[in-house]
GROMACS .gro file of C-alpha atoms in nm:
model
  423
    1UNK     CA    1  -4.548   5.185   3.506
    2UNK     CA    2  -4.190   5.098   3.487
    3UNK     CA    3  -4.029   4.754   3.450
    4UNK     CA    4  -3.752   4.662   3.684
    5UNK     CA    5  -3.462   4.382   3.596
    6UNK     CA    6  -3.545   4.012   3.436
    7UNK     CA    7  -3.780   3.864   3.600
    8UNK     CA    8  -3.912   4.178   3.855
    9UNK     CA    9  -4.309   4.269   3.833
   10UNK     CA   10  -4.419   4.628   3.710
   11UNK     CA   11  -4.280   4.883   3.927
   12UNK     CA   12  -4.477   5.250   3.999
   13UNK     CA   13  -4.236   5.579   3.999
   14UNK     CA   14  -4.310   5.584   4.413
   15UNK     CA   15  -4.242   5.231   4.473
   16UNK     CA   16  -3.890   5.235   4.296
   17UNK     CA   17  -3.788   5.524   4.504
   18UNK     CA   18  -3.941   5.347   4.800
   19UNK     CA   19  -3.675   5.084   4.684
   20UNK     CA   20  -3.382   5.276   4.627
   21UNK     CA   21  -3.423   5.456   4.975
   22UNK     CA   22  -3.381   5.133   5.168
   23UNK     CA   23  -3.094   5.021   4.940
   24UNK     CA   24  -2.975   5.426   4.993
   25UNK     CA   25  -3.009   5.342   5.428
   26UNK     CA   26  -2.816   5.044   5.401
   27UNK     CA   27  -2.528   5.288   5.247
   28UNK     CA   28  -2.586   5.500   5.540
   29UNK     CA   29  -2.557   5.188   5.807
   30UNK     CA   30  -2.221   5.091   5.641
   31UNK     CA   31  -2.070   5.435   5.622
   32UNK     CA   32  -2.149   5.487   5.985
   33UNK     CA   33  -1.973   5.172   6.084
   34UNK     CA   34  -1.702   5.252   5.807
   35UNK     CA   35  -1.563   5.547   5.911
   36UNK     CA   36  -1.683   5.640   6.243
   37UNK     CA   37  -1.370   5.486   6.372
   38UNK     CA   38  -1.187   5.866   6.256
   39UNK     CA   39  -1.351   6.060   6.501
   40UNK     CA   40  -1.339   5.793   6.770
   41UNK     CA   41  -0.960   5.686   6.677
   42UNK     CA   42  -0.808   5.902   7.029
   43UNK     CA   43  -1.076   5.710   7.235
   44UNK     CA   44  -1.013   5.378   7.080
   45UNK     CA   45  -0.649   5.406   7.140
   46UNK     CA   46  -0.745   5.537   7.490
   47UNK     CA   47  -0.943   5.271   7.581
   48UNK     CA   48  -0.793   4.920   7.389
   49UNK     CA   49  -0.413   5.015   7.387
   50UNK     CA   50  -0.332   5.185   7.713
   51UNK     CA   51   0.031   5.076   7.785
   52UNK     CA   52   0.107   5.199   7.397
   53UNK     CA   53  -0.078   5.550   7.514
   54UNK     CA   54   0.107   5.625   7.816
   55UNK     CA   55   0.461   5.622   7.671
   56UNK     CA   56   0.304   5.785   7.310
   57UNK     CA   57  -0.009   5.905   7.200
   58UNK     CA   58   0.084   5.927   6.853
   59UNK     CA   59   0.175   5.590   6.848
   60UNK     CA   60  -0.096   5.490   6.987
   61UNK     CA   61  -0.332   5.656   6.763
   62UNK     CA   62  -0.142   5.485   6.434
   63UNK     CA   63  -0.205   5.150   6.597
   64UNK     CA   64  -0.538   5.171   6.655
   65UNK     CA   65  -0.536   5.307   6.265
   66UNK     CA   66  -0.530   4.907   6.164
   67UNK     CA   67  -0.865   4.915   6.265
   68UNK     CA   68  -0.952   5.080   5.952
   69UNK     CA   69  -0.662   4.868   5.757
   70UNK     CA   70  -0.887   4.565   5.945
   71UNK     CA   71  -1.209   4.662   5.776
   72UNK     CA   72  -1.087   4.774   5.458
   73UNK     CA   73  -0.891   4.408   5.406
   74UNK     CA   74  -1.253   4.224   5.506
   75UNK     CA   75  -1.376   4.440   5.215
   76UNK     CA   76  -1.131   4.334   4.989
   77UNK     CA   77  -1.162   3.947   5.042
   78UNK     CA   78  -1.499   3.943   5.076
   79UNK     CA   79  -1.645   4.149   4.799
   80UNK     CA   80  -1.558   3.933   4.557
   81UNK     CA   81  -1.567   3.608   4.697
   82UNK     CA   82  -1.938   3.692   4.815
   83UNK     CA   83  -2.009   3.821   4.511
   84UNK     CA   84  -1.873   3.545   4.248
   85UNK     CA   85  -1.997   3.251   4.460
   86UNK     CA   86  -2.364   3.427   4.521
   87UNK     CA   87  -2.429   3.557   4.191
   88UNK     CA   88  -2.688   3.245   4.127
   89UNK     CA   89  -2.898   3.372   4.444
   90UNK     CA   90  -3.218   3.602   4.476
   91UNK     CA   91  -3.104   3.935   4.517
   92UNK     CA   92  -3.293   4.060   4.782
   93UNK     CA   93  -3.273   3.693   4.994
   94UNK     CA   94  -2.883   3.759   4.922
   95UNK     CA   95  -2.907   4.128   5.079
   96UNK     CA   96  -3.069   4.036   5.370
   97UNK     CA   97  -2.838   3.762   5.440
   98UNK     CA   98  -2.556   4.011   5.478
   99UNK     CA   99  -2.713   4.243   5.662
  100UNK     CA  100  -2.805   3.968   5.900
  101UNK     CA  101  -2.392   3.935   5.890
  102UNK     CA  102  -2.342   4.351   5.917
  103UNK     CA  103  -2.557   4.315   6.256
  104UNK     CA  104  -2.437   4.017   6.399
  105UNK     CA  105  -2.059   4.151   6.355
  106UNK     CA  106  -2.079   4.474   6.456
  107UNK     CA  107  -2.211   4.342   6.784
  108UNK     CA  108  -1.936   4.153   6.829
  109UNK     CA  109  -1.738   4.454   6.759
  110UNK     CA  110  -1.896   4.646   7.077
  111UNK     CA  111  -1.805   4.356   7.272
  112UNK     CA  112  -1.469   4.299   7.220
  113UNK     CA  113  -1.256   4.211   7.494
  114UNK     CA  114  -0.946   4.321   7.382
  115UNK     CA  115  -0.755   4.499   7.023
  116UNK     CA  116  -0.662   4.198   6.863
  117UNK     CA  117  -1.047   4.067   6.888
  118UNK     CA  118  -1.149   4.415   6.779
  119UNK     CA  119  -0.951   4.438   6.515
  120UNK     CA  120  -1.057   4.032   6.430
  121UNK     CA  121  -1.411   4.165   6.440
  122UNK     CA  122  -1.410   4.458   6.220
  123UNK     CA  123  -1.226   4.250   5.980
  124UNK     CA  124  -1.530   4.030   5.985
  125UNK     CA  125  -1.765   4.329   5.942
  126UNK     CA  126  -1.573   4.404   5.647
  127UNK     CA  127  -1.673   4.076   5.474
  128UNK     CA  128  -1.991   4.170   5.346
  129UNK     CA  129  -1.974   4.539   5.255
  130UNK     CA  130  -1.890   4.524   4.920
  131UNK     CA  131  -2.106   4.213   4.791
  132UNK     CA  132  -2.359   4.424   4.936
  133UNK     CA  133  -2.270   4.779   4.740
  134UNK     CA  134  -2.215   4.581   4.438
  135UNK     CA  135  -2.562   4.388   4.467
  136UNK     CA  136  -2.740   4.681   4.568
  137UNK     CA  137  -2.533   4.871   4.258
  138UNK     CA  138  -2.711   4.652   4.011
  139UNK     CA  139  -3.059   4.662   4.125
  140UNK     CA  140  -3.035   5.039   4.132
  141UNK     CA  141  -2.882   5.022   3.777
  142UNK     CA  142  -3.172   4.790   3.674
  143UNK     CA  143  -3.443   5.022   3.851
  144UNK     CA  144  -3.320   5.343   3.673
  145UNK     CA  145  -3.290   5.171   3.327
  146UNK     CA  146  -3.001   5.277   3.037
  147UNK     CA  147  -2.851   5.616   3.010
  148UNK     CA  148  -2.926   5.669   3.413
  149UNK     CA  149  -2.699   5.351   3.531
  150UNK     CA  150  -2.405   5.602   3.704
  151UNK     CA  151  -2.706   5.771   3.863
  152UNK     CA  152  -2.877   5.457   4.013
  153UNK     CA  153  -2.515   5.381   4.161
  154UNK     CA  154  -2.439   5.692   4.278
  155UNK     CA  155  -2.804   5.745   4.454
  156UNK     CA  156  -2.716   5.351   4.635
  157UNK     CA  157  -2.360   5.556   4.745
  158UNK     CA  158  -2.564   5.839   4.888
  159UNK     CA  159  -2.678   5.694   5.153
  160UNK     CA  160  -2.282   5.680   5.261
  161UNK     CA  161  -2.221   6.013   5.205
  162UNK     CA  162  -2.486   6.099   5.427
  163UNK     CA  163  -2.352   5.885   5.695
  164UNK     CA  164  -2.063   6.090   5.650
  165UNK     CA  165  -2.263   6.439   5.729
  166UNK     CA  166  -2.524   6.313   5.990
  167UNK     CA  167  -2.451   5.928   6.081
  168UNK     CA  168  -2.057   5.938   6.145
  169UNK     CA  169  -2.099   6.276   6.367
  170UNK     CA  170  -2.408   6.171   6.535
  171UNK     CA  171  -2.225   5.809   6.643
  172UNK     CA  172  -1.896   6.016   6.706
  173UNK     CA  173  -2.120   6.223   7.001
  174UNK     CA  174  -2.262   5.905   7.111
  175UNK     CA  175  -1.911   5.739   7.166
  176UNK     CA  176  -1.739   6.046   7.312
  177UNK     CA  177  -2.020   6.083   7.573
  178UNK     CA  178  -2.108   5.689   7.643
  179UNK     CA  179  -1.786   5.524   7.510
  180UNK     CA  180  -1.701   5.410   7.211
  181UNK     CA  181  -1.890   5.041   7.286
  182UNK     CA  182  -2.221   5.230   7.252
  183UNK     CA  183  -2.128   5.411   6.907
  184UNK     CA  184  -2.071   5.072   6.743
  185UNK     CA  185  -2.434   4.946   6.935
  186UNK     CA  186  -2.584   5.227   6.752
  187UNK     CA  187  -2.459   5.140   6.443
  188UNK     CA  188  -2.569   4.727   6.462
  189UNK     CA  189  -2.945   4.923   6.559
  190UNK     CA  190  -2.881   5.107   6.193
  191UNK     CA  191  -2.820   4.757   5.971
  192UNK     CA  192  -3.084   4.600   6.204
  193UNK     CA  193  -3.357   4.887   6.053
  194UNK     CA  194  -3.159   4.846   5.719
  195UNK     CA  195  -3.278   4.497   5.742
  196UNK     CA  196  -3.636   4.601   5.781
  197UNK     CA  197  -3.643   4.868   5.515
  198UNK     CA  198  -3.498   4.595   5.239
  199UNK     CA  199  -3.767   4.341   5.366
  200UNK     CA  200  -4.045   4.563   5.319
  201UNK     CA  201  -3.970   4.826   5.002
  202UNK     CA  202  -3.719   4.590   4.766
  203UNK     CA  203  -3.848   4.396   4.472
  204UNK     CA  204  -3.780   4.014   4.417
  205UNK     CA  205  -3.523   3.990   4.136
  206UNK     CA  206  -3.391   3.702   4.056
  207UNK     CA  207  -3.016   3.602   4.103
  208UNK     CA  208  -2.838   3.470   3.764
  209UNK     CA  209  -2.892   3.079   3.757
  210UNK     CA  210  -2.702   3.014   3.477
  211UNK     CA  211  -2.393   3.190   3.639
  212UNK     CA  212  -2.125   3.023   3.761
  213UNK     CA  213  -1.794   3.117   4.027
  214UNK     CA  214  -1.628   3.014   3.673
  215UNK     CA  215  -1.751   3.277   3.447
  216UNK     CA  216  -1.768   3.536   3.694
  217UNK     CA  217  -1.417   3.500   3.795
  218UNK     CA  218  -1.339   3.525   3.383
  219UNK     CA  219  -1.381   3.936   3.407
  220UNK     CA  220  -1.012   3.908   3.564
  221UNK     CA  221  -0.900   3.789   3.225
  222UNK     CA  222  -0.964   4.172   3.106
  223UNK     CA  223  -0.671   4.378   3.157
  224UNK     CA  224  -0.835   4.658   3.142
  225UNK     CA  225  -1.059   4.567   3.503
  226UNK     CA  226  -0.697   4.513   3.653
  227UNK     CA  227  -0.674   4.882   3.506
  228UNK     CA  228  -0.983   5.000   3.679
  229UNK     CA  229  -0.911   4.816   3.974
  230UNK     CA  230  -0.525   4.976   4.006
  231UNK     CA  231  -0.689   5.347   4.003
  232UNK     CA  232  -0.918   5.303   4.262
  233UNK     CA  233  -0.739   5.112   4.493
  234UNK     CA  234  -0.400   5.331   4.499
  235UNK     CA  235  -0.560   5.668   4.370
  236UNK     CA  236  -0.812   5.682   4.656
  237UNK     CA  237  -0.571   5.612   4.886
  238UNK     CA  238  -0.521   5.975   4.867
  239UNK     CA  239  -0.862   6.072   5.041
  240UNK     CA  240  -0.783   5.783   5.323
  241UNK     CA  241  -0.469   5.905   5.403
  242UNK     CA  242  -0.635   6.199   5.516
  243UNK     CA  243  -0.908   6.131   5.608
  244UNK     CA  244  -0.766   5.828   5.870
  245UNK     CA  245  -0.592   6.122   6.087
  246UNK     CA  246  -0.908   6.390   6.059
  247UNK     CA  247  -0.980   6.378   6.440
  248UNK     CA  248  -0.542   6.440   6.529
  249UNK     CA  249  -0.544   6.681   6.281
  250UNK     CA  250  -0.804   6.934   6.369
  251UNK     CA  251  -0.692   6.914   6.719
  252UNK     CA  252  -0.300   6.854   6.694
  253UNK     CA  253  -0.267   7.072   6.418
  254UNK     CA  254  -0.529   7.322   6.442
  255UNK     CA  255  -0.506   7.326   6.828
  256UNK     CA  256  -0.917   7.298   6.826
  257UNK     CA  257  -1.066   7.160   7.109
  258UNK     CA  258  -1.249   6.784   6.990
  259UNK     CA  259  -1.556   6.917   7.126
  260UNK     CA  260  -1.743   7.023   6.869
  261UNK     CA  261  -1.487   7.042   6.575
  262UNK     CA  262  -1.408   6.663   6.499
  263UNK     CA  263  -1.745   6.624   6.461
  264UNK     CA  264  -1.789   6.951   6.258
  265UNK     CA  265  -1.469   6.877   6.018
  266UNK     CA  266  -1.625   6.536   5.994
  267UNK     CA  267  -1.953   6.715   5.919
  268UNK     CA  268  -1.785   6.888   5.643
  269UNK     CA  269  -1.590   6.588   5.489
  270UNK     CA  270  -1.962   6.428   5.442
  271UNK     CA  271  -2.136   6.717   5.263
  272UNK     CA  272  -1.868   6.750   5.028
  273UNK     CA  273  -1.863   6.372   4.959
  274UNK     CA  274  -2.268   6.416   4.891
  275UNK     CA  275  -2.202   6.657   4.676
  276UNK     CA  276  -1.911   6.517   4.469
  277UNK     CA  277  -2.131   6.193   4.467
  278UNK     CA  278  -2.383   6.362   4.308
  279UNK     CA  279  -2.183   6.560   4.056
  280UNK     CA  280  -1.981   6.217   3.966
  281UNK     CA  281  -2.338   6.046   3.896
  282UNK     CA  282  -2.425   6.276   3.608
  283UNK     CA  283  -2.066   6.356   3.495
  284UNK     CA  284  -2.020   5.985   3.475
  285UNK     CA  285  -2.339   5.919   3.223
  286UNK     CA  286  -2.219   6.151   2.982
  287UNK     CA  287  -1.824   6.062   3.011
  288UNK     CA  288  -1.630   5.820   3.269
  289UNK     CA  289  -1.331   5.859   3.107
  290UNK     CA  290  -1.342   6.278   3.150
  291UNK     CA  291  -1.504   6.258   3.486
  292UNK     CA  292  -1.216   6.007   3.646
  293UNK     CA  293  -0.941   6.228   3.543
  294UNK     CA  294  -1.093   6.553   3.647
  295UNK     CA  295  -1.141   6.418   3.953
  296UNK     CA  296  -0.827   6.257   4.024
  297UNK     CA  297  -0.641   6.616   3.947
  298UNK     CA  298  -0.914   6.760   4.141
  299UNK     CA  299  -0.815   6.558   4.466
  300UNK     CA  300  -0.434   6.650   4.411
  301UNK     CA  301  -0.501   7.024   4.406
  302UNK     CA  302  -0.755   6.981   4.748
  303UNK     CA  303  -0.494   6.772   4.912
  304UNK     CA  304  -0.241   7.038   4.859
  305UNK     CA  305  -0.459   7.322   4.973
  306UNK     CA  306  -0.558   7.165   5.282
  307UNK     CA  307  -0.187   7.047   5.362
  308UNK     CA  308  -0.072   7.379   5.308
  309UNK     CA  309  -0.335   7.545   5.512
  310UNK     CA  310  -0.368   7.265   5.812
  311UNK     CA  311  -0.262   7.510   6.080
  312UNK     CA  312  -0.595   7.781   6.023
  313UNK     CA  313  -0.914   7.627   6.146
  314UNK     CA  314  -1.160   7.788   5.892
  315UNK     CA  315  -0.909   7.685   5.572
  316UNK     CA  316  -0.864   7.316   5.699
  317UNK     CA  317  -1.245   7.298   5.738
  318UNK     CA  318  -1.274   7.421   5.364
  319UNK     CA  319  -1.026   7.159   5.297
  320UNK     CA  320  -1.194   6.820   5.415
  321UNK     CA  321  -1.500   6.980   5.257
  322UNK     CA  322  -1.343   7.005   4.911
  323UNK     CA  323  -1.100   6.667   4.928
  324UNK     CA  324  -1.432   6.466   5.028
  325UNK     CA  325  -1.645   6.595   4.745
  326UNK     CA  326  -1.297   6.567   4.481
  327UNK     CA  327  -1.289   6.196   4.579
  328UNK     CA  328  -1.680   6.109   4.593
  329UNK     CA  329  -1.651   6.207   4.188
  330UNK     CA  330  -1.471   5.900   4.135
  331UNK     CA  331  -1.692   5.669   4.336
  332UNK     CA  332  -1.963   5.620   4.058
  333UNK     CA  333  -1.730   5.705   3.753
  334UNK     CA  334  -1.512   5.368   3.903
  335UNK     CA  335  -1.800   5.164   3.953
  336UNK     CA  336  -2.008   5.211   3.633
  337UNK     CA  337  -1.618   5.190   3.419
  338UNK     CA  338  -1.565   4.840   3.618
  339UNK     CA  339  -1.946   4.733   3.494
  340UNK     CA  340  -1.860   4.770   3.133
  341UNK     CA  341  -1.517   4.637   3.136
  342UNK     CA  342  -1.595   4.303   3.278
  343UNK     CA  343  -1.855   4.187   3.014
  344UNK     CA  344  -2.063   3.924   3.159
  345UNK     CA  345  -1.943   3.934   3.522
  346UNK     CA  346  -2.148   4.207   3.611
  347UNK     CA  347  -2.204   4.084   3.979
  348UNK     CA  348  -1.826   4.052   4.073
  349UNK     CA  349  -1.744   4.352   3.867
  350UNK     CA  350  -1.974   4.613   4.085
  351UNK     CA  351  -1.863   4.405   4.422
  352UNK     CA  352  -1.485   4.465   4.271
  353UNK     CA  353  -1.529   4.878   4.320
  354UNK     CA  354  -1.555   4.871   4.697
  355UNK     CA  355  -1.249   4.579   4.702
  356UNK     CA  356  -1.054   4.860   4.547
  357UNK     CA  357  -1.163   5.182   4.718
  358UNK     CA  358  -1.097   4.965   5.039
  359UNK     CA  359  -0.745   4.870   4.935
  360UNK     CA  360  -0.730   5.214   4.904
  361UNK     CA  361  -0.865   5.278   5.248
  362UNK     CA  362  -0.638   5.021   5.399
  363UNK     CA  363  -0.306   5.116   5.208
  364UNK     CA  364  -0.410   5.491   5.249
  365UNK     CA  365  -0.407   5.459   5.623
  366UNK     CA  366  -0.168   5.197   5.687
  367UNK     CA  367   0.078   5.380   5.535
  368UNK     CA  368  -0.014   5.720   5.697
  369UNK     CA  369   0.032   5.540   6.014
  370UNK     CA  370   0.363   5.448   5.901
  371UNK     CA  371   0.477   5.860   5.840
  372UNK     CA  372   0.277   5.909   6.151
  373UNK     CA  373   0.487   5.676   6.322
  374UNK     CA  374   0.805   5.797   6.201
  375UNK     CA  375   0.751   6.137   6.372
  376UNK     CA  376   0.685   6.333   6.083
  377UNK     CA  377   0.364   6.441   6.222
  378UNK     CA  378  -0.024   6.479   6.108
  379UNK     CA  379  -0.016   6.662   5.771
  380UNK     CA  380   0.242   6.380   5.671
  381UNK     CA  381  -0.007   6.189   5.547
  382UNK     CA  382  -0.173   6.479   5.338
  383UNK     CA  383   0.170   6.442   5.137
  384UNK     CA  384   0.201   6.090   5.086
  385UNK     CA  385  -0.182   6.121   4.950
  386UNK     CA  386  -0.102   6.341   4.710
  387UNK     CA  387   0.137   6.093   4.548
  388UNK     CA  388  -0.109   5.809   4.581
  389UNK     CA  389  -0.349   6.012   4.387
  390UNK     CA  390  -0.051   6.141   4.110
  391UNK     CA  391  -0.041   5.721   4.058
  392UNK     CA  392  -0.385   5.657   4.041
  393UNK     CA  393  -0.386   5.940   3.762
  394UNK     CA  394  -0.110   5.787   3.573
  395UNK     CA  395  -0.300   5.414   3.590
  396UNK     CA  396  -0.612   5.596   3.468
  397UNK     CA  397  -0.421   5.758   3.165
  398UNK     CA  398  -0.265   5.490   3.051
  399UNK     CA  399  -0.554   5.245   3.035
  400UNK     CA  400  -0.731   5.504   2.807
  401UNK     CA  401  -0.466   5.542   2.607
  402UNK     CA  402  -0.423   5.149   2.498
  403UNK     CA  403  -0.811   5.120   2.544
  404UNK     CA  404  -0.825   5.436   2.238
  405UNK     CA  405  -0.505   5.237   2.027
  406UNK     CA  406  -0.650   4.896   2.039
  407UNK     CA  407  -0.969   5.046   1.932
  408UNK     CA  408  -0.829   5.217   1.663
  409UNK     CA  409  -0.619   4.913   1.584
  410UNK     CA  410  -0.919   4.711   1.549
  411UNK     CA  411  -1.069   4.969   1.313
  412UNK     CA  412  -0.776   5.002   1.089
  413UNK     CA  413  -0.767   4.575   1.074
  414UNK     CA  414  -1.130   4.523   1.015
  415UNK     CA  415  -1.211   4.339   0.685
  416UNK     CA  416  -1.331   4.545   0.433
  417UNK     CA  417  -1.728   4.512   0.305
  418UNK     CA  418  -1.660   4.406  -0.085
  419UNK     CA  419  -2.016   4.275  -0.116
  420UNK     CA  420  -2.160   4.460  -0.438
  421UNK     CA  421  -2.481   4.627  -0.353
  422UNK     CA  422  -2.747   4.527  -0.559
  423UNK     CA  423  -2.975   4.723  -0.738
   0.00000   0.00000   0.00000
């Protein structure tokens, strides 16, 4: 038997994976509504900005890009105020309650009348996705014990790099045969099983009691979480600024037909974020510090293949597949490095990872849109990822460095031991 978090019963080797499966499906409902926008982004702007598509389809497509900047900004503002004012709350009552939200929101979504209420919508979907990674971070952590935390986190973010190889081309079908309206439907059906799958296979664990908004808002008093916080948000804005302008670029720059190679390139971006989730899991329990900067050069040298190899259907395929696993090895590096810099604030801390990675999401395609825009065309964006990424490396290095001076400092100033041993 195996003993779960504070306050959880004895646990069985099949029931925790029971667990972490439904925690795992919830991480496939919120990739699916995440990014399934991409491969839909041509019919969106079709469909909710028609006046904008009829004098420019370009333009059109980097407008209906702040639907991703929409989501990604919910994510920001919500993960940690969810997470900092809920931290005293059940757990699993708290996960249901935002899946509740996920469903209810994404209806809405499918509903909207118009682009501004879309975009109002998504923004409100946004709200609860990282409260919900960051919760669901720590019970993994908690199920898989010490020395397998990165693991536990990593296994919660498979279930949205799955979305990415089944969910995301499965909805993308759905919405370019039925409309897009139906491919956000399917996804509210996925956080409505989600919902299901929580109630049934998750263990009661107790919220903090003694926590307060207070001392979870305190981990901002540690530089080196702003640290943390500054490499994910700007250095995977690399991967979004790609990844935003997948479905233009196989079929504006590779002249493929949508039919079936957005879904196939989007196919391909998934399986390589699987695998780099996977490979960033263990790298990160035996060294977040080596794993993070590997992977951050990694993701320059992918984005610059790719870019340089855009026009040539097979080599942009190998491309997405390579950038999407390069940036799923910093997903669980980031998350278990923001855990142990923010002390006690563990709740807002694993929220805080998706906050950034969103900023990154919304700054990686907001600002694609804006090279887009300009008439610089598709691979544009490949570029200005690149130097995203070159700025998340430089954050990285230089909160090692002061982290490896001040520890050395504090070595060099601790007291000295002149206690005589006695004998």
């Amino acid at each position: 038997m195996t003993r779960t978090d504070a306050g959880s019963a004895a646990m069985s080797p099949t029931r925790i994976r029971f667990a972490l499966v439904a925690l795992a499906l919830g991480g496939f409902a919120i990739g699916s509504t995440e990014f399934v926008a991409m491969g839909l982004l041509p019919d969106i702007a079709h469909s909710m900005l028609p006046g904008i598509w009829a004098r420019s389809h370009e333009d059109a497509n980097a407008h209906a890009g702040l639907m991703v900047s929409a989501y990604a900004l919910g994510v920001v503002v919500g993960a940690p105020t969810i997470a900092a004012s809920a931290a005293r709350l059940p757990r699993k009552r708290l996960l249901m309650w935002l899946l509740v939200a996920f469903t209810l929101t994404t209806v809405a979504a499918a509903l909207a009348p118009n682009f501004p209420t879309l975009l109002l919508f998504r923004f409100l979907c946004g709200l609860p996705h990282g409260a919900y990674f960051g919760i669901a971070s720590l019970v993994a952590a908690s199920l898989m014990g010490e020395g397998k935390r990165a693991r536990g986190v990593a296994f919660v973010l498979t279930g949205l790099t799955v979305a990415n190889i089944v969910g995301v081309p499965a909805i993308t079908w759905v919405g370019e045969t039925y409309g897009w309206r139906a491919a956000y439907l399917c996804v509210a059906g996925l956080f409505a099983l989600t919902f299901i799958a929580v109630s049934a296979a998750m263990p009661w664990q107790p919220g903090n009691p003694g926590q307060t908004l207070r001392r979870e808002l305190s981990a901002f008093r540690h530089p080196q979480l702003w640290f943390a916080l500054g490499m994910a948000a700007i250095g995977f804005g690399g991967f979004f600024a790609l990844y935003t302008y997948v479905a233009p670029l196989v079929t504006d720059v590779a002249h493929l037909p949508q039919q079936p190679w957005v879904p196939l390139a989007l196919v391909a971006c998934g399986i390589g974020m699987f695998v780099g989730n996977l490979i960033g899991g263990h790298s990160a329990d035996r060294s977040v510090q080596r794993t993070i900067l590997a992977a951050f050069l990694a993701v320059m040298a992918t984005l610059a293949f790719t870019g340089l190899f855009a026009r040539t259907p097979a080599l942009l395929i190998l491309g997405i597949f390579l950038v999407g696993a390069a940036s799923s090895v910093v997903s669980p590096a980031v998350q278990t490095r923001l855990m142990d810099v923010a002390h006690d604030a563990q709740s807002i801390a694993a929220a805080l990872n998706h906050s950034a990675f969103n900023l990154g999401n919304s700054l990686g395609a907001s600002l694609g849109g804006v090279v887009v825009g300009l008439g610089l065309g598709y691979r544009a964006p490949i570029w200005l990822g690149i130097g995203l990424t070159v700025l998340g490396l430089i954050i990285a290095v230089v909160s090692f460095s002061i982290e490896r001076r001040s520890g050395r400092l504090r070595a060099r100033t601790r007291p000295l031991n002149l206690t005589v041993p006695s004998h």
